Structure formats: structure tokens, C-alpha cells
Coordinates of C-alpha atoms in Angstrom, one line a residue:
Chain A
X22 CA 31.3 24.7 -26.3
X23 CA 29.3 23.5 -23.7
X24 CA 26.3 26.4 -22.4
X25 CA 27.1 27.9 -18.9
X26 CA 23.8 26.8 -17.7
X27 CA 22.4 23.6 -19.7
X28 CA 19.0 22.3 -19.6
X29 CA 19.1 18.8 -19.7
X30 CA 15.6 17.9 -17.5
X31 CA 13.9 21.2 -18.6
X32 CA 13.9 21.9 -21.8
X33 CA 10.4 22.4 -21.7
X34 CA 10.1 24.8 -19.3
X35 CA 8.3 28.4 -20.5
X36 CA 7.1 26.9 -23.9
X37 CA 4.0 27.1 -24.9
X38 CA 2.1 24.3 -24.0
X39 CA 4.9 22.9 -22.4
X40 CA 3.9 19.8 -21.1
X41 CA 1.9 19.1 -24.1
X42 CA 3.3 16.1 -26.1
X43 CA 3.2 18.2 -28.8
X44 CA 6.0 21.1 -28.2
X45 CA 8.2 17.9 -26.7
X46 CA 8.1 16.7 -29.9
X47 CA 9.0 19.9 -31.3
X48 CA 10.3 21.2 -29.4
X49 CA 12.6 19.5 -27.4
X50 CA 13.5 15.9 -29.9
X51 CA 10.7 14.2 -28.5
X52 CA 10.3 10.8 -28.8
X53 CA 13.4 10.9 -31.2
X54 CA 15.8 8.9 -28.6
X55 CA 13.0 6.1 -28.4
X56 CA 13.2 6.2 -32.1
X57 CA 17.4 5.4 -32.0
X58 CA 16.6 2.7 -29.4
X59 CA 13.6 0.7 -30.9
X60 CA 15.6 1.2 -34.8
X61 CA 18.7 -0.7 -33.7
X62 CA 20.5 0.0 -30.3
X63 CA 20.7 -3.3 -28.4
X64 CA 19.8 -3.6 -24.7
X65 CA 23.7 -4.1 -24.1
X66 CA 24.0 -0.6 -25.8
X67 CA 21.8 1.5 -24.3
X68 CA 23.2 0.1 -20.5
X69 CA 26.9 0.8 -22.2
X70 CA 25.6 4.3 -23.2
X71 CA 23.8 5.1 -19.3
X72 CA 27.3 3.4 -18.0
X73 CA 29.4 5.7 -19.6
X74 CA 27.5 9.2 -19.1
X75 CA 28.2 8.2 -15.7
X76 CA 24.3 9.5 -14.2
X77 CA 23.5 8.7 -10.7
X78 CA 20.1 8.5 -9.6
X79 CA 18.3 11.8 -8.4
X80 CA 16.5 10.6 -5.6
X81 CA 19.2 11.0 -3.0
X82 CA 21.2 7.9 -3.0
X83 CA 22.9 8.9 -6.3
X84 CA 24.0 5.4 -7.0
X85 CA 25.7 4.9 -11.1
X86 CA 22.1 4.2 -13.1
X87 CA 23.6 1.9 -16.1
X88 CA 25.4 0.2 -13.0
X89 CA 21.9 -0.7 -11.5
X90 CA 20.4 -1.4 -14.6
X91 CA 22.8 -4.4 -15.1
X92 CA 21.9 -6.0 -12.3
X93 CA 18.9 -7.2 -13.6
X94 CA 18.8 -10.8 -14.6
X95 CA 19.1 -11.5 -18.5
X96 CA 17.8 -14.7 -19.5
X97 CA 15.6 -14.8 -16.6
X98 CA 12.4 -15.7 -18.4
X99 CA 8.8 -13.4 -17.2
X100 CA 8.1 -10.4 -16.5
X101 CA 9.7 -7.6 -15.1
X102 CA 8.9 -4.3 -14.0
X103 CA 10.8 -0.4 -13.9
X104 CA 9.2 1.9 -11.5
X105 CA 9.5 5.3 -11.7
X106 CA 9.6 6.5 -8.1
X107 CA 7.7 10.1 -7.7
X108 CA 6.8 9.6 -4.2
X109 CA 9.0 12.9 -3.4
X110 CA 8.6 14.0 -0.7
X111 CA 11.8 14.7 2.0
X112 CA 11.0 18.0 2.9
X113 CA 12.7 20.7 1.7
X114 CA 12.6 19.1 -2.2
X115 CA 9.7 20.0 -5.5
X116 CA 11.3 19.0 -8.6
X117 CA 9.9 16.0 -8.9
X118 CA 7.4 17.8 -9.0
X119 CA 8.6 20.7 -11.1
X120 CA 9.4 18.0 -14.1
X121 CA 6.2 16.9 -14.0
X122 CA 4.5 19.6 -14.6
X123 CA 6.7 21.5 -17.4
X124 CA 8.6 18.1 -18.8
X125 CA 6.7 14.9 -18.1
X126 CA 7.2 13.3 -21.8
X127 CA 10.6 12.9 -21.0
X128 CA 10.3 11.5 -17.9
X129 CA 7.7 8.8 -20.2
X130 CA 10.8 8.2 -22.7
X131 CA 13.1 7.8 -20.5
X132 CA 10.8 4.8 -18.9
X133 CA 10.6 3.2 -22.4
X134 CA 14.0 3.1 -22.7
X135 CA 14.8 2.1 -20.1
X136 CA 12.6 -0.9 -19.9
X137 CA 14.0 -1.4 -23.2
X138 CA 16.9 -2.1 -21.5
X139 CA 16.3 -4.2 -18.9
X140 CA 13.4 -6.4 -20.7
X141 CA 10.5 -4.9 -18.6
X142 CA 6.9 -4.9 -20.6
X143 CA 5.8 -2.8 -18.3
X144 CA 5.9 0.2 -14.9
X145 CA 4.3 2.4 -13.2
X146 CA 5.0 5.6 -11.8
X147 CA 4.6 6.5 -8.6
X148 CA 3.4 9.6 -7.4
X149 CA 2.7 10.9 -3.6
X150 CA -1.5 11.3 -3.6
X151 CA -0.4 15.1 -2.4
X152 CA 0.6 16.0 -6.3
X153 CA -2.8 15.5 -7.5
X154 CA -2.5 18.6 -10.2
X155 CA 0.8 17.2 -11.1
X156 CA -1.2 13.4 -11.1
X157 CA -3.1 15.3 -13.8
X158 CA -0.3 15.5 -15.5
X159 CA 1.2 12.6 -15.4
X160 CA -2.6 11.2 -16.7
X161 CA -2.7 13.3 -19.5
X162 CA 0.8 12.4 -21.2
X163 CA 0.3 9.1 -20.4
X164 CA -2.6 9.1 -22.9
X165 CA -0.7 10.9 -25.3
X166 CA 2.0 8.8 -25.6
X167 CA -0.4 6.0 -26.1
X168 CA -2.3 8.1 -28.3
X169 CA 0.9 8.6 -30.0
X170 CA 2.2 5.0 -30.5
X171 CA 4.8 5.2 -27.7
X172 CA 3.2 3.1 -25.5
X173 CA 1.4 0.1 -25.8
X174 CA 2.3 -3.7 -28.4
X175 CA 5.2 -3.9 -30.6
X176 CA 6.1 -0.1 -30.4
X177 CA 7.1 1.8 -33.7
X178 CA 6.9 -2.3 -36.2
X179 CA 10.6 -3.0 -33.3
X180 CA 8.7 -6.3 -31.7
X181 CA 8.5 -4.9 -27.5
X182 CA 5.4 -4.3 -25.7
X183 CA 5.2 -1.2 -22.9
X184 CA 2.8 -0.5 -20.9
X185 CA 3.1 1.9 -18.6
X186 CA 0.5 2.8 -15.9
X187 CA 0.3 5.2 -13.2
X188 CA -0.1 4.8 -9.0
X189 CA -1.1 7.0 -6.8
X190 CA 0.3 7.0 -2.8
X191 CA -1.7 8.0 0.4
X192 CA 0.8 9.6 2.3
X193 CA 4.2 8.1 3.6
X194 CA 7.2 9.7 3.0
X195 CA 8.6 6.0 3.8
X196 CA 7.1 4.5 -0.1
X197 CA 9.6 7.1 -1.5
X198 CA 12.6 4.2 -0.7
X199 CA 12.6 2.2 -2.9
X200 CA 11.1 -1.4 -1.4
X201 CA 9.5 0.8 0.8
X202 CA 7.1 2.4 -2.5
X203 CA 7.4 -2.2 -4.8
X204 CA 5.6 -3.0 -0.5
X205 CA 3.0 -0.4 -1.5
X206 CA 3.0 -0.8 -4.6
X207 CA 2.1 -4.5 -4.3
X208 CA -1.1 -3.1 -1.7
X209 CA 1.0 -3.8 1.4
X210 CA 1.5 -1.4 4.4
X211 CA 5.1 0.6 2.8
X212 CA 7.1 -1.7 5.3
X213 CA 10.9 -1.8 3.9
X214 CA 11.8 -5.3 3.0
X215 CA 15.4 -6.7 3.5
X216 CA 18.1 -6.5 1.4
X217 CA 19.4 -8.7 -0.6
X218 CA 17.6 -9.5 -2.1
X219 CA 17.7 -6.5 -3.9
X220 CA 14.9 -5.6 -6.0
X221 CA 16.9 -5.7 -9.5
X222 CA 16.6 -9.5 -8.6
X223 CA 13.2 -9.8 -6.6
X224 CA 11.7 -7.1 -6.4
X225 CA 7.5 -6.1 -7.1
X226 CA 5.4 -10.1 -7.0
X227 CA 9.3 -11.0 -6.7
X228 CA 10.2 -10.3 -9.7
X229 CA 12.9 -8.6 -11.0
X230 CA 12.3 -4.8 -10.6
X231 CA 14.5 -1.4 -11.2
X232 CA 13.6 0.9 -9.5
X233 CA 15.1 4.5 -10.5
X234 CA 13.9 8.0 -9.3
X235 CA 12.4 10.2 -12.3
X236 CA 14.7 12.9 -12.7
X237 CA 17.3 9.8 -13.0
X238 CA 15.1 8.5 -16.2
X239 CA 14.5 11.8 -17.4
X240 CA 17.9 12.2 -18.2
X241 CA 18.1 9.1 -20.3
X242 CA 17.2 10.1 -23.6
X243 CA 19.8 13.1 -23.8
X244 CA 21.9 10.7 -23.2
X245 CA 21.2 8.9 -25.5
X246 CA 20.8 11.2 -28.0
X247 CA 23.5 13.1 -27.9
X248 CA 26.5 10.3 -26.2
X249 CA 27.6 9.6 -22.5
X250 CA 31.1 11.9 -23.9
X251 CA 28.9 15.0 -24.2
X252 CA 26.9 14.0 -21.1
X253 CA 30.2 14.4 -19.5
X254 CA 30.8 18.1 -20.9
X255 CA 29.0 19.5 -17.8
X256 CA 29.5 18.4 -13.7
X257 CA 31.8 17.0 -12.3
X258 CA 34.3 13.6 -12.9
X259 CA 32.2 11.8 -10.5
X260 CA 29.4 13.1 -9.9
X261 CA 28.3 14.5 -14.7
X262 CA 25.7 16.0 -15.7
X263 CA 23.1 18.8 -14.7
X264 CA 20.5 18.4 -11.3
X265 CA 17.4 20.1 -10.8
X266 CA 17.3 21.5 -7.4
X267 CA 14.8 23.0 -5.1
X268 CA 15.6 25.8 -3.4
X269 CA 13.6 26.8 -0.1
X270 CA 13.4 29.4 2.7
X271 CA 14.0 33.7 3.4
X272 CA 14.8 34.3 -0.1
X273 CA 14.0 36.4 -2.4
X274 CA 12.6 33.7 -5.4
X275 CA 12.6 29.9 -4.4
X276 CA 11.9 27.5 -7.2
X277 CA 13.2 24.8 -9.2
X278 CA 16.9 25.8 -11.0
X279 CA 18.7 23.1 -13.2
X280 CA 22.4 24.0 -13.1
X281 CA 25.6 22.3 -13.4
X282 CA 26.6 19.9 -10.7
X283 CA 29.6 21.4 -9.2
X284 CA 27.4 25.0 -9.9
X285 CA 29.3 27.3 -6.6
X286 CA 26.6 27.0 -4.0
X287 CA 26.8 31.6 -3.3
X288 CA 25.6 31.3 -7.3
X289 CA 23.1 29.1 -6.7
X290 CA 21.6 30.8 -3.7
X291 CA 22.6 34.6 -5.5
X292 CA 22.1 34.3 -8.8
X293 CA 18.9 31.5 -8.8
X294 CA 17.6 32.1 -5.9
X295 CA 17.9 35.9 -6.0
X296 CA 20.1 36.2 -2.4
X297 CA 18.7 36.8 1.2
X298 CA 15.3 38.4 1.7
X299 CA 16.4 41.9 3.0
X300 CA 17.3 42.4 6.3
X301 CA 19.0 38.2 6.5
X302 CA 21.6 36.2 6.4
X303 CA 22.1 33.0 6.8
X304 CA 22.7 31.1 9.4
X305 CA 22.8 27.8 8.6
X306 CA 22.4 25.7 4.9
X307 CA 20.2 22.4 4.4
X308 CA 22.3 21.2 1.4
X309 CA 20.2 17.9 0.3
X310 CA 16.6 17.5 2.3
X311 CA 16.0 17.2 6.5
X312 CA 18.1 14.1 6.2
X313 CA 21.0 16.1 5.4
X314 CA 23.6 17.0 8.0
X315 CA 23.2 21.5 8.3
X316 CA 25.8 22.7 6.7
X317 CA 26.7 26.8 8.9
X318 CA 28.2 29.6 7.0
X319 CA 32.1 29.2 7.2
X320 CA 31.1 25.7 5.8
X321 CA 29.5 27.0 2.8
X322 CA 32.8 29.4 1.8
X323 CA 33.3 27.3 -1.3
X324 CA 31.0 24.8 -1.4
X325 CA 30.0 23.4 -5.0
X326 CA 26.7 21.6 -5.7
X327 CA 28.2 17.8 -5.6
X328 CA 27.9 14.5 -4.9
X329 CA 32.0 14.7 -3.6
X330 CA 32.0 18.2 -1.7
X331 CA 29.1 17.5 0.0
X332 CA 30.6 13.8 1.4
X333 CA 33.6 15.9 2.1
X334 CA 31.9 18.2 4.6
X335 CA 30.1 14.9 5.9
X336 CA 27.2 15.8 4.1
X337 CA 24.6 14.8 1.5
X338 CA 23.4 15.8 -2.1
X339 CA 20.7 14.0 -1.8
X340 CA 17.7 15.1 -3.7
X341 CA 19.3 18.5 -4.6
X342 CA 16.9 20.1 -2.3
X343 CA 18.9 22.9 -0.5
X344 CA 17.1 24.7 2.6
X345 CA 18.5 27.7 2.9
X346 CA 18.3 29.3 6.8
X347 CA 18.4 32.7 8.2
X348 CA 19.1 34.3 10.5
X349 CA 15.9 34.7 12.4
X350 CA 15.3 30.5 13.0
X351 CA 15.5 28.6 16.0
X352 CA 17.5 25.6 15.9
X353 CA 16.0 24.3 18.8
X354 CA 12.9 24.3 16.8
X355 CA 13.9 23.2 13.7
X356 CA 15.6 20.1 15.2
X357 CA 12.1 19.7 17.2
X358 CA 10.1 19.5 13.4
X359 CA 12.7 17.1 12.6
X360 CA 13.1 15.2 14.5
X361 CA 9.3 15.1 14.9
X362 CA 9.2 14.8 11.0
X363 CA 10.6 11.7 11.2
X364 CA 9.2 9.7 14.3
X365 CA 6.1 10.3 12.2
X366 CA 7.3 8.6 9.2
X367 CA 8.9 6.0 11.1
X368 CA 7.2 2.7 9.7
X369 CA 7.4 1.0 13.2
X370 CA 9.6 -2.4 11.6
X371 CA 12.9 -2.0 13.5
X372 CA 13.2 -0.9 17.0
X373 CA 16.2 1.8 16.6
X374 CA 13.9 3.4 14.3
X375 CA 10.3 3.5 15.7
X376 CA 12.0 3.7 19.1
X377 CA 14.7 6.1 18.6
X378 CA 12.8 8.3 16.9
X379 CA 10.1 8.5 19.4
X380 CA 13.1 8.8 22.9
X381 CA 14.7 12.1 20.5
X382 CA 10.9 13.2 19.9
X383 CA 10.1 12.7 23.8
X384 CA 13.7 14.6 24.8
X385 CA 13.4 17.1 21.6
X386 CA 10.2 18.4 23.6
X387 CA 11.7 18.6 26.8
X388 CA 14.7 21.0 25.7
X389 CA 11.7 22.5 23.4
X390 CA 9.7 24.0 26.9
X391 CA 12.7 23.9 28.8
X392 CA 12.0 21.1 31.2
X393 CA 15.3 18.9 30.1
X394 CA 18.4 19.1 31.9
X395 CA 21.7 20.3 29.9
X396 CA 23.1 16.1 29.2
X397 CA 19.1 16.0 27.6
X398 CA 21.1 18.4 25.1
X399 CA 24.4 15.8 24.4
X400 CA 21.6 13.1 24.6
X401 CA 20.1 13.4 21.8
X402 CA 23.4 12.6 20.4
X403 CA 24.0 9.4 22.3
X404 CA 20.6 8.2 21.2
X405 CA 21.2 9.0 17.7
X406 CA 24.2 7.3 17.3
X407 CA 22.6 4.1 18.5
X408 CA 20.0 4.5 15.6
X409 CA 22.8 4.6 12.6
X410 CA 22.8 1.7 11.2
X411 CA 21.0 -1.2 12.3
X412 CA 17.5 -1.0 10.5
X413 CA 15.8 -2.7 7.2
X414 CA 16.2 0.9 5.4
X415 CA 18.1 4.4 6.4
X416 CA 15.2 6.2 7.8
X417 CA 16.5 5.9 11.0
X418 CA 20.3 7.0 9.7
X419 CA 18.7 9.9 8.1
X420 CA 17.3 10.8 11.0
X421 CA 20.6 10.1 13.0
X422 CA 22.5 12.2 10.3
X423 CA 20.9 15.7 10.9
X424 CA 20.3 16.1 14.6
X425 CA 23.6 14.8 15.0
X426 CA 25.1 17.2 13.3
X427 CA 22.6 19.9 14.5
X428 CA 23.6 19.2 18.2
X429 CA 27.8 19.0 17.6
X430 CA 27.2 21.8 15.5
X431 CA 24.8 24.2 16.9
X432 CA 25.9 23.1 20.4
X433 CA 25.8 26.2 22.1
X434 CA 22.7 28.1 21.0
X435 CA 20.9 24.8 22.5
X436 CA 22.9 25.3 26.2
X437 CA 21.5 28.9 25.6
X438 CA 18.4 28.4 24.8
X439 CA 17.5 25.7 27.9
X440 CA 19.7 28.4 30.0
X441 CA 17.1 31.2 29.1
X442 CA 14.2 29.2 30.6
X443 CA 16.8 27.9 34.0
X444 CA 14.1 29.4 36.4
X445 CA 11.1 26.4 35.5
X446 CA 14.6 23.5 34.9
X447 CA 13.4 20.6 37.0
X448 CA 15.6 19.8 39.6
Chain B
X3 CA -27.7 -3.4 -2.3
X4 CA -24.8 -2.2 -2.5
X5 CA -23.1 0.3 0.0
X6 CA -21.4 1.8 -3.1
X7 CA -23.2 3.8 -6.0
X8 CA -23.2 2.3 -9.7
X9 CA -20.5 4.5 -10.8
X10 CA -18.2 3.8 -7.6
X11 CA -18.7 -0.2 -8.2
X12 CA -17.6 0.4 -11.2
X13 CA -14.8 1.5 -10.8
X14 CA -14.4 -1.0 -8.3
X15 CA -14.9 -3.6 -10.7
X16 CA -12.3 -2.0 -13.3
X17 CA -9.5 -1.6 -10.4
X18 CA -9.6 -5.0 -9.9
X19 CA -8.6 -6.5 -12.6
X20 CA -6.1 -3.4 -13.4
X21 CA -3.4 -4.6 -11.7
X22 CA -1.2 -7.6 -11.5
X23 CA -2.9 -9.2 -8.3
X24 CA -5.9 -7.6 -6.7
X25 CA -4.5 -6.6 -3.5
X26 CA -2.4 -4.3 -6.0
X27 CA -5.9 -2.5 -6.4
X28 CA -6.9 -1.6 -2.2
X29 CA -5.4 1.6 -2.2
X30 CA -7.0 2.7 -5.7
X31 CA -9.6 1.4 -4.1
X32 CA -10.1 3.8 -1.1
X33 CA -8.2 6.1 -2.5
X34 CA -11.9 6.2 -4.9
X35 CA -14.4 4.9 -2.4
X36 CA -12.7 8.2 -0.1
X37 CA -13.1 10.4 -3.1
X38 CA -16.7 9.9 -3.0
X39 CA -17.5 9.6 1.1
X40 CA -14.1 11.6 2.4
X41 CA -14.2 8.3 4.1
X42 CA -14.3 4.5 5.1
X43 CA -16.7 2.7 6.5
X44 CA -16.9 -0.7 8.1
X45 CA -19.8 -1.7 5.7
X46 CA -17.6 -0.8 3.1
X47 CA -15.1 -2.9 4.2
X48 CA -17.0 -5.5 5.0
X49 CA -18.7 -5.6 0.8
X50 CA -15.2 -4.7 0.2
X51 CA -13.9 -8.1 1.4
X52 CA -17.3 -9.9 0.8
X53 CA -18.5 -8.8 -3.2
X54 CA -15.0 -7.4 -4.2
X55 CA -12.6 -10.2 -2.3
X56 CA -10.2 -7.2 -0.9
X57 CA -9.8 -9.1 2.5
X58 CA -10.2 -6.8 5.2
X59 CA -7.7 -7.5 6.7
X60 CA -5.0 -6.8 4.5
X61 CA -8.0 -3.0 3.9
X62 CA -7.7 -1.8 7.5
X63 CA -4.2 -2.1 8.0
X64 CA -3.6 0.0 4.9
X65 CA -6.2 2.6 6.1
X66 CA -3.9 2.6 9.5
X67 CA -0.3 2.5 7.7
X68 CA -1.5 5.8 6.0
X69 CA -2.1 9.4 6.8
X70 CA -4.6 10.0 4.1
X71 CA -7.1 7.0 5.0
X72 CA -9.0 8.0 7.3
X73 CA -12.2 5.3 9.5
X74 CA -13.5 8.3 10.6
X75 CA -15.8 10.7 9.0
X76 CA -14.4 13.7 8.0
X77 CA -15.4 18.2 8.4
X78 CA -16.1 19.1 4.5
X79 CA -12.8 20.4 3.9
X80 CA -10.6 18.5 5.8
X81 CA -7.3 21.4 5.8
X82 CA -4.0 19.7 5.6
X83 CA -1.1 21.8 7.0
X84 CA 2.6 21.5 6.5
X85 CA 4.3 22.0 9.2
X86 CA 7.6 21.1 8.0
X87 CA 11.0 22.7 7.9
X88 CA 10.6 25.9 5.4
X89 CA 6.6 25.9 5.9
X90 CA 7.8 26.2 9.9
X91 CA 10.6 28.6 8.7
X92 CA 7.6 30.9 6.9
X93 CA 4.6 31.2 9.6
X94 CA 3.1 28.2 9.4
X95 CA 2.8 27.7 13.0
X96 CA 1.0 31.2 13.5
X97 CA -1.4 29.9 10.5
X98 CA -1.9 27.1 12.3
X99 CA -2.7 28.7 15.8
X100 CA -5.3 31.4 13.4
X101 CA -6.8 28.4 11.8
X102 CA -7.6 26.7 15.9
X103 CA -9.1 29.7 16.6
X104 CA -11.7 29.7 13.5
X105 CA -12.1 26.0 14.1
X106 CA -13.0 26.4 17.5
X107 CA -15.1 29.5 16.8
X108 CA -17.5 27.4 14.1
X109 CA -17.3 24.3 16.0
X110 CA -18.5 26.9 19.1
X111 CA -21.8 26.9 17.2
X112 CA -22.2 24.2 14.6
X113 CA -20.3 20.5 16.7
X114 CA -20.1 18.0 14.0
X115 CA -21.8 20.4 11.5
X116 CA -18.5 22.6 12.0
X117 CA -16.9 22.7 7.7
X118 CA -12.9 22.7 8.7
X119 CA -10.7 20.2 10.0
X120 CA -7.2 20.7 10.7
X121 CA -4.3 17.8 9.9
X122 CA -0.5 19.5 10.5
X123 CA 1.1 18.0 7.4
X124 CA 4.8 16.3 7.6
X125 CA 4.8 18.1 4.3
X126 CA 3.6 19.1 1.3
X127 CA 6.4 19.5 -1.4
X128 CA 5.6 22.7 -2.5
X129 CA 8.2 24.1 -0.4
X130 CA 8.3 27.8 -3.2
X131 CA 4.9 28.7 -2.0
X132 CA 5.5 28.0 1.6
X133 CA 3.6 28.3 3.9
X134 CA 1.3 26.0 2.1
X135 CA -1.9 23.4 3.3
X136 CA -4.0 21.8 1.0
X137 CA -8.1 21.7 1.5
X138 CA -9.2 18.6 0.3
X139 CA -7.5 18.6 -2.7
X140 CA -6.4 22.1 -3.7
X141 CA -3.3 23.4 -3.2
X142 CA -2.9 26.8 -1.1
X143 CA 0.1 28.4 -0.9
X144 CA 1.5 31.8 0.8
X145 CA -0.6 30.7 4.1
X146 CA 0.1 33.6 6.0
X147 CA -1.4 34.3 9.0
X148 CA -2.1 38.0 7.5
X149 CA -4.8 35.6 4.8
X150 CA -5.8 33.2 6.7
X151 CA -8.8 34.7 7.1
X152 CA -10.0 35.7 3.9
X153 CA -8.0 32.5 2.3
X154 CA -11.1 30.3 5.3
X155 CA -13.8 32.4 4.1
X156 CA -13.8 31.1 0.9
X157 CA -14.9 28.1 2.0
X158 CA -17.6 29.1 3.9
X159 CA -18.5 32.4 6.4
X160 CA -16.7 32.6 9.3
X161 CA -17.3 33.8 12.5
X162 CA -15.6 37.1 14.4
X163 CA -13.2 36.3 16.4

């Protein structure tokens, strides 16, 4: 009964005026889910539908969306907030950018429903500054939704108010962490906050706040329209639905593709991605953005694209950023790029992260210019082991995990790289 | 006498009441200032403090924390070149070297009036167009070393290297 490649998110892709409200309404059931919800579903019913669907957060952590919504205290008086985390900054990830370019109204409709479910009357879409074009698309879409009466006061005569605004970041990866984002939205440095309390209880300005990823929110209208059972016809038991993957590297058709969760990696690479460029072969795979531990070609055999299969192999699906490493690449260089990124993006609050990423960067410089001793390769792992689970947010772990995997799986190459310059060793 | 143009004053004023707190206006206000001036100066920060009630400490910590804000004069065209994984694999380093050569040559002639600055940037989120860069707010995809000269020449005349 199910299509092999359903579109839940990218429903307007390729249609004329794909991101206009008219196309969304005419061709993609646009704003019918909002009508259904405001026409008579209770908040509890909406949360229950999303819970039953098994929808997991698409920003990286994979937390159950309905469960997250249910943490918002129901009877607490005063304002509550909904934030769309559109600060997509994980290296290799560009699917939320594409969703905004193709189908921004579905994100907005998802926000209206989520806001209703948690009792929020104000929402923000927080987008990274670098997405200038897409910020323009979002601002246009918000304006269109206001004009059509889907945003503002007393929506569709239901008595429910929802105001939505856009907020632009300023170039800081850490603002993709939900409490870092909240700090930024409060006009501060984007430094994460200690949890608990979790944002659902005390978030933006100390008020109950839900932060959901762009793609996560875009799933919601479809679930409301078609029900949890229909949603679960795709994907796996624990990872239902589709996933929008961004795949990049030396392949023929890098880009953004929506496929069911549990889709074979080989098909994603060879069918959607068009296969490796001529003369290049797969050397390694980063399956979920720069913070996901690398996989070898052997580990990619039989690999499926879902949360469980990745966890079994000691890595993660993350945000769905599939980075293809081809045989011409130097692992030493890629390791340096990875470490340097996290060292740059560490917000500086926690010592293990601030100092750890800095040490790794210094050690890696020595390896790269071949002045380091061979035991410095193992030292990368020793330092990394002391960075995990010791900090306010997961950035420290996000650096440590890929470093440990690169060193463990490509130890021979790293040692060979160093040895190739043995004449210049510092003794 | 304000250091801001009339239109910028109106923009700043509108941001102050747009969010739940005045402090949330800091990022949008700084973006608006940079859109007009390219960077944020000390007199501007003082005016934000005295006239608009945005604490100078709060403003300065935001400027220092985020990559996009600059507290020094900037060139006419700010190049932000992505050097992260995919861009690195598809030729970022070679292209960055070429851009640096051009900037060195231009600056030798023009000094601080040279048209370009280069920032090697953490990631631009357009890996399917790698290697990618921003010139001010404009995204330039497939900015490989063999295309760098042609791309830069669209913005300013280049001396022969």
C-alpha cells in the first residue's frame, strides 16, 4: 500500500512557486491540519497523536517529540514559548535550509499545531545568519500566513492566538544547542544553560519553552492529517517516518533527499546520490554530521539509515548529514578540520571542552606538520576520553567522539603519515 | 546629533519593542548597524547605551562572542570561505590560497583600501555546492581554485599575479 519513496516533508518540491502559500494550500493539503486541530481537537489529543506516531526529533538527538511536548506544565499561568531551531550548523548538514527553500509553510503549520498543543501564544524561528536567502523565504512565508489568517489573534475563530516572528543568529554553532539558542534569543552570548531545569519547564526568559528542529515540526501537519498509523507505515519500529538526508562529498548528485528511515545506505549513495564520482571509491563514511563517529567501508555493508542501526555500529544518525569520504582524502587533514571546528565553536564555559578542544588542536598541529612523536596519536584519544560527559552541553562529546573513532579506525594511516616525515621528527 | 542615519534610528527603535525584553533586540540591532556600516564602532555602542538603553557591556559581549559581528572597519567585500569537511575535500584549501594571493597583491597596491578581506569560516551549510563561500551576503557555490579569479573579478579589478 505504501509508496516506496513517500514525501512527507518535501511535498511541494519542484512544483511551480513551490514555497508559496498558494502551492502549499492547493497541492499539499496546506493548513488543513490546522483547521482540523483548531476545529475540535484538544491539546491532549494532539500530543497523543504525535506520541503515537513515534516521531523523533530530527535535529540530532532523536528524542521523542510528543514526550517532549508533554513535559510542559499544563496549568502554569503566564506565557509559554515555541521555538523552531533552524540554526542548522552541524558540518555536512543542509536539509533544514532546503526545507525552508522548498516548503516553509509546512514548518509554520507545524509550529501552529505544536504551539496549540503546548499552550504557547508566541513562537520564534531562529535561523543561522549564513542562510540569508532562506531567511528571506521564511519572512515572506510568515507574512503570507499572517495575511491568510493562519497567524495572529483568534485563529480561525477558535480563540487561540499565535504570533510568530523570525530571529537571526550571528554565526555560532553552539546556538543550535537548545539552551544556547535560548540564551541567544535573550540577546546574550549563546552559552548553554545547566539542565535541569529543562526548557519545557524553564526556558526562554525562565518560561516554559519547547525547542523543536525545523524538520521535526514539518512532520506534524502530515501526522495530524493522516494519523500515527499511516506515519508508521514507513521507517522502523523505533524510527518511524521519513528522514530528509543531506549527502555531500565526491559523488555525482550531492543534495537533499527524503527517504524512509531504515533506507539502505547503498541506495542513498548510489541511487539518490548518483554514486561516487568516476575514479573515486568510498574510503569512509560520516553518517550524521561532523560529530558522528566515522565508519569504514566494511561497517557500511548492509547499513541502513536509522537511529538503531547507527547506534549498533557505535555512531549516530545525528541530523542526517551524510558525508562521503573518498579515497583521495587524508584522514590526518580531515581530523584536523574536525578538531579545529569544535575548538573554534567551543563557547568557553566548561574547562574540559574549552581546554580539551584546544589541546587536541595543538596536538593535531604537531601531527599535521609531522613534528609530533608517534605517541601523540594515542594522546588524542586520552585527551578525548577526558572530555566526554563532563560539561554543560554535548559539544565536548561531539568533538571527542569523532576524534576517538578516527584515531581508532585509521591508526595505521595516521602513523604512516607521521612516519613519512620521520626525517624532521623532534626528538 | 545621532551617529545613526534616520532610517537606522527608526529600525533600532522598532527592534527595542519587538521582543519580550529590550535585551533581545541586541542581535537584530547589531545586524542592522552592520548592514549599513559593515561593523560596529565605539561611538555607536555608546549611543546604544545612552540613548537606547542597551547596556554597553551586554552589547560588547555579544559582539565578541559571535563571528558575524566586527568591532573594526571591514573591507568592501568580506569573503567568508568555508573550510569544513566537504568543502575541504572538494578543494577549499587550494581556492583559499589563491584568494590570499590576490588579496596580498591588491593590498600591496591599495593598502587598507584593498577591496577584499578573507575569513576562513567554520561552515556555511551549503555542502551540496561545495566548495562554497559568501561574499558579503551573497552565496557563491563551486568556488574552486580554477574559478576564483573569475569570481573575484566580478567584484573588483584584479592585478595580474
